[in-house]
PDB file of C-alpha atoms in Angstrom:
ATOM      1  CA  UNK A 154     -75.425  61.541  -0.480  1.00 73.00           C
ATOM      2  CA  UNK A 155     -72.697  62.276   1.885  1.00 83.00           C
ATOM      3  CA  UNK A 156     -70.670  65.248   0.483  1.00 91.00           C
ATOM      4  CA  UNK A 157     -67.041  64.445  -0.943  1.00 92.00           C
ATOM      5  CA  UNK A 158     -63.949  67.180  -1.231  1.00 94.00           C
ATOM      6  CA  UNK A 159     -63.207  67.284  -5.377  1.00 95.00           C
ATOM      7  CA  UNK A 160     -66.943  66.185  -5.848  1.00 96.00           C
ATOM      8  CA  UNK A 161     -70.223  67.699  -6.874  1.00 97.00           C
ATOM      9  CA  UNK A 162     -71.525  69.420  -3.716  1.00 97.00           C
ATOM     10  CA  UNK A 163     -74.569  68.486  -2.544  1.00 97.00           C
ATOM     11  CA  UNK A 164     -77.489  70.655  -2.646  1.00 97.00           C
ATOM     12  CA  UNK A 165     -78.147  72.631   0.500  1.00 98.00           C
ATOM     13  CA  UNK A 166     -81.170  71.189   2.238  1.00 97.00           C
ATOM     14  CA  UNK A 167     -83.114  74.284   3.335  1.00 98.00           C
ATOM     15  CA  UNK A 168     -86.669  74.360   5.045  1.00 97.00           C
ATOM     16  CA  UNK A 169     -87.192  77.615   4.044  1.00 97.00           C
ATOM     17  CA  UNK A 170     -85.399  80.742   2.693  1.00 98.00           C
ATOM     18  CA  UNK A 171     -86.450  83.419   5.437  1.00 98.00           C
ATOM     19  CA  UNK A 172     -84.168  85.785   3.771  1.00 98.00           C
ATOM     20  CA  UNK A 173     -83.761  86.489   0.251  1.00 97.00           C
ATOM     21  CA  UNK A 174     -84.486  84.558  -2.914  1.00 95.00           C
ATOM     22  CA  UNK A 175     -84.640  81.029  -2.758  1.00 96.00           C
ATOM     23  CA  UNK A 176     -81.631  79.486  -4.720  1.00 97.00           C
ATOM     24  CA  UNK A 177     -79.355  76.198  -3.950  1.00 98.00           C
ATOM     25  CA  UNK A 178     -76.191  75.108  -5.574  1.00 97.00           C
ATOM     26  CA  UNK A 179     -76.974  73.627  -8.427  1.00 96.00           C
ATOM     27  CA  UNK A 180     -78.593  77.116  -9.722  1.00 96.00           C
ATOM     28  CA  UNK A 181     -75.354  78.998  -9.298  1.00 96.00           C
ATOM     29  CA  UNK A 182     -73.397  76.971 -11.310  1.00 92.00           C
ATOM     30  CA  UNK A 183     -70.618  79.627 -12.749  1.00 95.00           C
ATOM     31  CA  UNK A 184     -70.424  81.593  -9.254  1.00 97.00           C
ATOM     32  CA  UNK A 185     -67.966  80.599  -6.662  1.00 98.00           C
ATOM     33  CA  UNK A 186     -70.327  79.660  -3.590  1.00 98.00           C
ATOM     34  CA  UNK A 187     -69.989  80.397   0.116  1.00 98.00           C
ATOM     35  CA  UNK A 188     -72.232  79.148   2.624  1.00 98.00           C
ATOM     36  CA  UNK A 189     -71.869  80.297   5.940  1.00 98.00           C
ATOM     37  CA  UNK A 190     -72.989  77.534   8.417  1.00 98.00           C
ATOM     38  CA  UNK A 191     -74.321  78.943  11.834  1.00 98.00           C
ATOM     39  CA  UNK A 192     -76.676  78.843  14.836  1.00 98.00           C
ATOM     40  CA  UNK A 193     -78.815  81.505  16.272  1.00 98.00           C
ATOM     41  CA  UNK A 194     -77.275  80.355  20.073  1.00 98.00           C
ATOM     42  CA  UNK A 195     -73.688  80.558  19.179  1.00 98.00           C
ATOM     43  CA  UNK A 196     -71.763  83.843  20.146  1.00 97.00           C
ATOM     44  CA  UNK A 197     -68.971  82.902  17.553  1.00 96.00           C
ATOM     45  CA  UNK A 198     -71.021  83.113  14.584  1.00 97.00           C
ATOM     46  CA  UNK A 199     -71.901  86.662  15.081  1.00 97.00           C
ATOM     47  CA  UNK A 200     -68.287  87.679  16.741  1.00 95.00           C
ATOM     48  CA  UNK A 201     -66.768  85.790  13.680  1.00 95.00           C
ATOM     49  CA  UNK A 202     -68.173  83.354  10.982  1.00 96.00           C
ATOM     50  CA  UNK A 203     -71.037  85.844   9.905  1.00 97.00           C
ATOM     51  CA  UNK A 204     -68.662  89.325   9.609  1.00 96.00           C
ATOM     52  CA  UNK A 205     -66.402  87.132   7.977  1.00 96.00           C
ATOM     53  CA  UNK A 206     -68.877  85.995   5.426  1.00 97.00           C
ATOM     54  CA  UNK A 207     -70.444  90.004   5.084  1.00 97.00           C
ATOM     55  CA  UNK A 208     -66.824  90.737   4.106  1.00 96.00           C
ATOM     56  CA  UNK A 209     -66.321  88.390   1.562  1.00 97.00           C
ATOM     57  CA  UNK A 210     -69.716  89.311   0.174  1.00 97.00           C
ATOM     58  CA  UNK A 211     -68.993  93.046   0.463  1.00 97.00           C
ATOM     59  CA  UNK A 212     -65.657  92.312  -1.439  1.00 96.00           C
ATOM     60  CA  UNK A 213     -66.591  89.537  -4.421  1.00 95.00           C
ATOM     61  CA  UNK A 214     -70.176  90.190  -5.163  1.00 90.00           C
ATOM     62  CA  UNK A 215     -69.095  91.619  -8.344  1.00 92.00           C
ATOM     63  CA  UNK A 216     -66.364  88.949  -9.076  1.00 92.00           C
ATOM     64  CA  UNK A 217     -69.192  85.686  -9.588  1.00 94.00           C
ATOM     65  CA  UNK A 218     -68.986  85.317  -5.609  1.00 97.00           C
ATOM     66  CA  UNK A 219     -72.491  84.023  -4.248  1.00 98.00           C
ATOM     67  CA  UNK A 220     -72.881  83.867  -0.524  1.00 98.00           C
ATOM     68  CA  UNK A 221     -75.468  82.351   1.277  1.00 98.00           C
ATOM     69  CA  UNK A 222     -76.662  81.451   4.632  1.00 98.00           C
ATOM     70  CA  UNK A 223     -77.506  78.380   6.321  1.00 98.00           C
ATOM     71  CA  UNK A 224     -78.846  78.429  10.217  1.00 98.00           C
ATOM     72  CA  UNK A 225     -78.903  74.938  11.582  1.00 98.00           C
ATOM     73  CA  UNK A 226     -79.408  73.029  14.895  1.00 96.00           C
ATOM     74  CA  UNK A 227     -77.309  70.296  16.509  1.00 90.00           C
ATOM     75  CA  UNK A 228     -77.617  71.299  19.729  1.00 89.00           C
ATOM     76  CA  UNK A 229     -80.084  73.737  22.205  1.00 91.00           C
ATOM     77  CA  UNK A 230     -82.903  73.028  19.844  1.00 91.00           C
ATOM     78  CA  UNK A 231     -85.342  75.278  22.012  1.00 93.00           C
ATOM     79  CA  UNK A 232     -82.874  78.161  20.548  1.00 96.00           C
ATOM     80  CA  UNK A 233     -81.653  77.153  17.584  1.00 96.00           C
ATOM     81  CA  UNK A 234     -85.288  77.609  15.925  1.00 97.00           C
ATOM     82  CA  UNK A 235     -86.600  79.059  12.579  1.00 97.00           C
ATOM     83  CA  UNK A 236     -89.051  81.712  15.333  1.00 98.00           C
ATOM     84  CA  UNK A 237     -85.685  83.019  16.356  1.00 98.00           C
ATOM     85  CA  UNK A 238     -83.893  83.039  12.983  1.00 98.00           C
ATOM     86  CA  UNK A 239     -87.066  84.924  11.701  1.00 98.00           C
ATOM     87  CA  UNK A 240     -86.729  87.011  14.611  1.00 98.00           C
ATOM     88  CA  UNK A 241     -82.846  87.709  14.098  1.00 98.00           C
ATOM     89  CA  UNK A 242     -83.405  88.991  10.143  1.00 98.00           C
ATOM     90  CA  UNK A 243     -86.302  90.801  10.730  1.00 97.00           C
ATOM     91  CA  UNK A 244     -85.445  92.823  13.631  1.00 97.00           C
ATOM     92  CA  UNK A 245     -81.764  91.926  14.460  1.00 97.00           C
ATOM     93  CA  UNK A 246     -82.971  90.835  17.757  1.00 98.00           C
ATOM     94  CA  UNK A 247     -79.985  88.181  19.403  1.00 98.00           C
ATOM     95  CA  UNK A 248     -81.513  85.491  21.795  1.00 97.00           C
ATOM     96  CA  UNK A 249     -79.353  83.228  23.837  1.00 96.00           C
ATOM     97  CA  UNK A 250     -75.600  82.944  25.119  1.00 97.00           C
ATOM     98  CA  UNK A 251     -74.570  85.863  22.081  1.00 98.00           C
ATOM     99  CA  UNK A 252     -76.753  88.083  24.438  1.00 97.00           C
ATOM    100  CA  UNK A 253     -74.782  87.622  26.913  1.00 96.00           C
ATOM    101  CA  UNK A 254     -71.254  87.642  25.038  1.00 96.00           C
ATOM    102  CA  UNK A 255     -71.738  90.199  22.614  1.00 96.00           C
ATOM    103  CA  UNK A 256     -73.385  92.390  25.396  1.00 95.00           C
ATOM    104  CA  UNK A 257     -70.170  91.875  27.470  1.00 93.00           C
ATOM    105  CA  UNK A 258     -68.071  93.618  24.648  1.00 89.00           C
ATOM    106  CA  UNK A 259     -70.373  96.324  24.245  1.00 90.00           C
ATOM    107  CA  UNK A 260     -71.618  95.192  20.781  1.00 92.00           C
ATOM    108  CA  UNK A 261     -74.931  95.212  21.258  1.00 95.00           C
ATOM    109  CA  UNK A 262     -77.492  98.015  20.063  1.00 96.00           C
ATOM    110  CA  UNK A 263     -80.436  98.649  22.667  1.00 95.00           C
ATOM    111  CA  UNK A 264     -83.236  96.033  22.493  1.00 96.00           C
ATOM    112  CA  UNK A 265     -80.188  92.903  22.259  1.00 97.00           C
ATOM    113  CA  UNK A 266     -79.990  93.972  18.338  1.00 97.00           C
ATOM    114  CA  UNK A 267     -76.957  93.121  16.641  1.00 97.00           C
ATOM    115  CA  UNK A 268     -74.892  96.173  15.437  1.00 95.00           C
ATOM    116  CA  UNK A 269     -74.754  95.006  11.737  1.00 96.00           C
ATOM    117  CA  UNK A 270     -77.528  93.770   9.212  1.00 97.00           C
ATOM    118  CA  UNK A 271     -76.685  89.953   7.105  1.00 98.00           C
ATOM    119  CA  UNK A 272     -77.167  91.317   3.272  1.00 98.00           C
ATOM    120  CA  UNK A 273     -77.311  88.096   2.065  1.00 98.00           C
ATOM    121  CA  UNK A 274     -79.488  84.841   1.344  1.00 98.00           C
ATOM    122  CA  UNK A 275     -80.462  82.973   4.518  1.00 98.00           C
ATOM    123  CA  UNK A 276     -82.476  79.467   4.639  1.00 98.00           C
ATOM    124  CA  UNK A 277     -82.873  77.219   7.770  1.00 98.00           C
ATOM    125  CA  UNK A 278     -81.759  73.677   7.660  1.00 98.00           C
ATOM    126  CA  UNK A 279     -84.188  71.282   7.388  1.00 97.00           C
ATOM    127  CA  UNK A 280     -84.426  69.454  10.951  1.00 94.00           C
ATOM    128  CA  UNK A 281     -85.421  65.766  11.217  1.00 88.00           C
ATOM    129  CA  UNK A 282     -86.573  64.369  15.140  1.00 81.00           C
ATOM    130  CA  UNK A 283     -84.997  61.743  15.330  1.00 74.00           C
ATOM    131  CA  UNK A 284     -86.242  58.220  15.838  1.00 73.00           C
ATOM    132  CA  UNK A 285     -85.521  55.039  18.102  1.00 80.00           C
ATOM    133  CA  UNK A 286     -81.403  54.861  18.772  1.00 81.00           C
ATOM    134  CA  UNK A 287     -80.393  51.592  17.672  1.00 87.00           C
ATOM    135  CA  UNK A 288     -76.818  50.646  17.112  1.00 90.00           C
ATOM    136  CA  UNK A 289     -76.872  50.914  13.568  1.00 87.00           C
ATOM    137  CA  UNK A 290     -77.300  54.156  13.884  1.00 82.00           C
ATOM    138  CA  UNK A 291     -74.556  54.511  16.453  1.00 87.00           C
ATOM    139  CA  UNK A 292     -72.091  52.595  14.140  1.00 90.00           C
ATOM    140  CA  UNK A 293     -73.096  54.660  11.358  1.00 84.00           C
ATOM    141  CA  UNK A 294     -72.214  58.039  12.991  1.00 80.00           C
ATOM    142  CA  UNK A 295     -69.208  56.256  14.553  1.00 89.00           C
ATOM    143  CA  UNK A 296     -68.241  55.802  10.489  1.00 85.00           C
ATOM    144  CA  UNK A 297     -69.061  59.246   9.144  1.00 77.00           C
ATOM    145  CA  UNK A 298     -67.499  61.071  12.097  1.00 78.00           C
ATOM    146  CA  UNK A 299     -64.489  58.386  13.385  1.00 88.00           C
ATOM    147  CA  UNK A 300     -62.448  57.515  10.449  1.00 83.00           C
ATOM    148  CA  UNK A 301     -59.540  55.685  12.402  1.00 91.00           C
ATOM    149  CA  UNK A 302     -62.266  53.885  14.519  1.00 93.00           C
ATOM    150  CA  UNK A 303     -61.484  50.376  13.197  1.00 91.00           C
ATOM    151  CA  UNK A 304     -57.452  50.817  14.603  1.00 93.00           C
ATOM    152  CA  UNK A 305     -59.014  51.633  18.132  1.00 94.00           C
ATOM    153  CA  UNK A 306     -58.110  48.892  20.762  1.00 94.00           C
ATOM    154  CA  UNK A 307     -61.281  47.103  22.028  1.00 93.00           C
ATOM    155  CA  UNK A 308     -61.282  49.296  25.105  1.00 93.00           C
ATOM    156  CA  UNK A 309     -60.897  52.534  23.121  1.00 93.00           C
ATOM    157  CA  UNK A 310     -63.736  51.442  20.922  1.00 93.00           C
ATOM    158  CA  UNK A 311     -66.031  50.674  23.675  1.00 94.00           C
ATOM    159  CA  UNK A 312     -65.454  54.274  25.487  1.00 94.00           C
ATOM    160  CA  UNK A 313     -65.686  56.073  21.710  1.00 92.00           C
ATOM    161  CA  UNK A 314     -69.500  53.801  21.299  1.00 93.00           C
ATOM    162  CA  UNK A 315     -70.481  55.098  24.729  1.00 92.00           C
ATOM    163  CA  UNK A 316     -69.858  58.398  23.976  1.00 90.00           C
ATOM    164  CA  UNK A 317     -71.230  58.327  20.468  1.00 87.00           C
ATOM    165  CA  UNK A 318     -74.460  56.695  22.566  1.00 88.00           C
ATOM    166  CA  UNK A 319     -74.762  59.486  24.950  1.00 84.00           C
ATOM    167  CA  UNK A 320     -74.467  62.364  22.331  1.00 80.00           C
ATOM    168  CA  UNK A 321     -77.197  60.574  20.509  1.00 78.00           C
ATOM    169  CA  UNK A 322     -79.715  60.217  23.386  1.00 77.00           C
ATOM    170  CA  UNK A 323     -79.518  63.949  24.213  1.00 73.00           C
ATOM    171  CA  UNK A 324     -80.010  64.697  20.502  1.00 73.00           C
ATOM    172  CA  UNK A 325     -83.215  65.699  19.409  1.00 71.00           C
ATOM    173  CA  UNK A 326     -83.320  66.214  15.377  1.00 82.00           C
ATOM    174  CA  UNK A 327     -81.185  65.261  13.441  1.00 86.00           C
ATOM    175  CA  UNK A 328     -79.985  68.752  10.884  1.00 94.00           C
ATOM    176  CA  UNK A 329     -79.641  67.355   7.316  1.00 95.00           C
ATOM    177  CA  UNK A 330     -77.141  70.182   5.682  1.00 97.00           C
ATOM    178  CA  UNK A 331     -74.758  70.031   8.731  1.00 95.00           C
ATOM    179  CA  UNK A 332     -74.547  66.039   8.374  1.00 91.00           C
ATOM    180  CA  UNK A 333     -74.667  65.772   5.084  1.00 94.00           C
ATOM    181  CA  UNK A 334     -71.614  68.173   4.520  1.00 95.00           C
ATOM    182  CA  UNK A 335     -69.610  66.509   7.730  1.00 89.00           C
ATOM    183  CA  UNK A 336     -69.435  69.692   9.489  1.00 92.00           C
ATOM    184  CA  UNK A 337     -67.809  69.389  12.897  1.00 87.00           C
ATOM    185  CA  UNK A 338     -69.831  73.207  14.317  1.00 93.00           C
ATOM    186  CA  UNK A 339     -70.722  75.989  13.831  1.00 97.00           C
ATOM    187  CA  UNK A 340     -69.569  78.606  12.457  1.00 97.00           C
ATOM    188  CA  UNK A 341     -68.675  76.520   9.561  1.00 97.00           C
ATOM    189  CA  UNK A 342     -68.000  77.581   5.508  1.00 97.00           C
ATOM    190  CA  UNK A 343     -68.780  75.596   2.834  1.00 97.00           C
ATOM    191  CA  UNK A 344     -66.939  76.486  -0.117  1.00 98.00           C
ATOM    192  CA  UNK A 345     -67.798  75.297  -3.516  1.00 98.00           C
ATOM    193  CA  UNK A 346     -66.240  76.449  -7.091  1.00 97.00           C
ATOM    194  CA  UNK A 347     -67.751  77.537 -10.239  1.00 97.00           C
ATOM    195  CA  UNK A 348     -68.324  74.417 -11.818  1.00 96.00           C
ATOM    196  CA  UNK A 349     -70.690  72.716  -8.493  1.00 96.00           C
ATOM    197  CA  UNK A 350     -67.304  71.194  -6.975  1.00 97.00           C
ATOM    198  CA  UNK A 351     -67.017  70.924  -3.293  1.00 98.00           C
ATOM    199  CA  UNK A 352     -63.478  72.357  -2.693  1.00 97.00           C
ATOM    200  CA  UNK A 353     -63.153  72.818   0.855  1.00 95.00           C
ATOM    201  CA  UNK A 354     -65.090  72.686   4.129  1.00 95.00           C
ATOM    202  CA  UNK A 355     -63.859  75.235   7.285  1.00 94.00           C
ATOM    203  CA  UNK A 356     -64.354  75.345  10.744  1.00 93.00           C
ATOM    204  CA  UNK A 357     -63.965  78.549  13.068  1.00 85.00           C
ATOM    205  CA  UNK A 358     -62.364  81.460  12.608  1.00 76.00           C
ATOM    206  CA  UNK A 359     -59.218  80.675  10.075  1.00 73.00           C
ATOM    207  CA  UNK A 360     -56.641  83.241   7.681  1.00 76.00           C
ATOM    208  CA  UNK A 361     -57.848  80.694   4.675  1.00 88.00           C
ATOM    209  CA  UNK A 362     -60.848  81.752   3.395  1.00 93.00           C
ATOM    210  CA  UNK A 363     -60.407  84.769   1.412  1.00 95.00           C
ATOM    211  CA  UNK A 364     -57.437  82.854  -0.646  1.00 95.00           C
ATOM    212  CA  UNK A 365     -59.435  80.337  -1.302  1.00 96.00           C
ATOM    213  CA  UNK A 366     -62.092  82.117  -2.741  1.00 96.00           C
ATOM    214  CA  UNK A 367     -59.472  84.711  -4.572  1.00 96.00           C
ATOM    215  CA  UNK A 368     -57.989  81.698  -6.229  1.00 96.00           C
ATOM    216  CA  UNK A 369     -61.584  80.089  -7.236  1.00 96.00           C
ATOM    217  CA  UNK A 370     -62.603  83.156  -8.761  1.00 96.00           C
ATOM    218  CA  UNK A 371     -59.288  82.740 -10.675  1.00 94.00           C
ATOM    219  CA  UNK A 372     -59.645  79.701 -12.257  1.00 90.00           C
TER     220      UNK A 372
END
């Protein structure tokens, strides 16, 4: 089920909760919900999307906020692996590009450990290989992913199917939380309200998210 703004959120598809109790949505049904979306090989996620998140949770978790964590992989799948995710919550060990941009800024502690701990829930997506590329595949990630495609001029379609076709042959699995919610990278937030309702979806670093949750918890 593809998930729907002003419909019941999908449940999270996790692999395995490496940190924390195992919950999903549909146990936290009269919390607010915020699940940060991110990937072990993205500097922005630990500059951003994750402090972000530790706020919120630092801020809320007495006002029926739950937070949560979800690391996924659509890209630099020899990184973006449950080894290093374990690795990462266990020891705070970074691997990767954030090595090398958090380093930069001087926010690393010795050994490439990040400078703060995640207090929160963390699961890994659950990662599918994927199988032979056929065009029915193309043309259904060309639907999910390129809602004006059908006002394209033949030309324009042709160049957005080749494209589509060469993302798809690099891609290795296929990460069913990040499709499923339509998310465009990481970090992402997935924000869902007290009664299961997906509300709103975010991507980057935005001034948004702490109204939104303020005016959840509200209602």
């Amino acid at each position: 089920m593809q998930a729907r703004i002003g419909n019941k959120a999908p449940n999270l598809s996790v692999s395995e909760w490496v940190q924390g109790r195992p919950t999903n949505i549909d146990k936290e049904n009269g919390n607010v919900v915020l699940v940060e979306v991110f990937q072990v090989n993205c500097p922005g996620c630990f500059t951003h999307g994750i402090p972000q998140a530790i706020d919120m949770y630092r801020k809320y978790r007495d006002s029926d906020l739950k937070v949560l964590g979800v690391a996924t992989a659509f890209e630099d799948f020899d990184k973006n692996t449950i080894e290093n995710l374990r690795l990462l919550l266990t020891t705070g060990e970074l691997i990767g590009e954030p090595v090398r941009v958090l380093g930069q800024y001087g926010h690393l502690l010795p050994g490439n450990k990040l400078s703060y701990k995640i207090p929160f829930p963390v699961g890994m997506d659950v990662l599918l290989r994927v199988g032979p590329l056929t065009r029915e595949k193309i043309m259904d990630f060309i639907e999910a992913n390129i809602p004006a495609y059908r006002s394209y001029s033949e030309k324009d379609k042709q160049s957005a199917y080749e494209q589509v076709q060469q993302y798809l042959q690099q891609k290795q699995f296929s990460a069913k939380t990040f499709e499923v919610y339509g998310l465009r990278g990481t970090p992402s937030a997935i924000l869902v309200d007290k009664k299961g309702m997906l509300r709103q979806t975010f991507f980057g670093s935005n001034g948004f998210l702490e109204s939104s949750i303020m005016q959840l918890l509200g209602e």
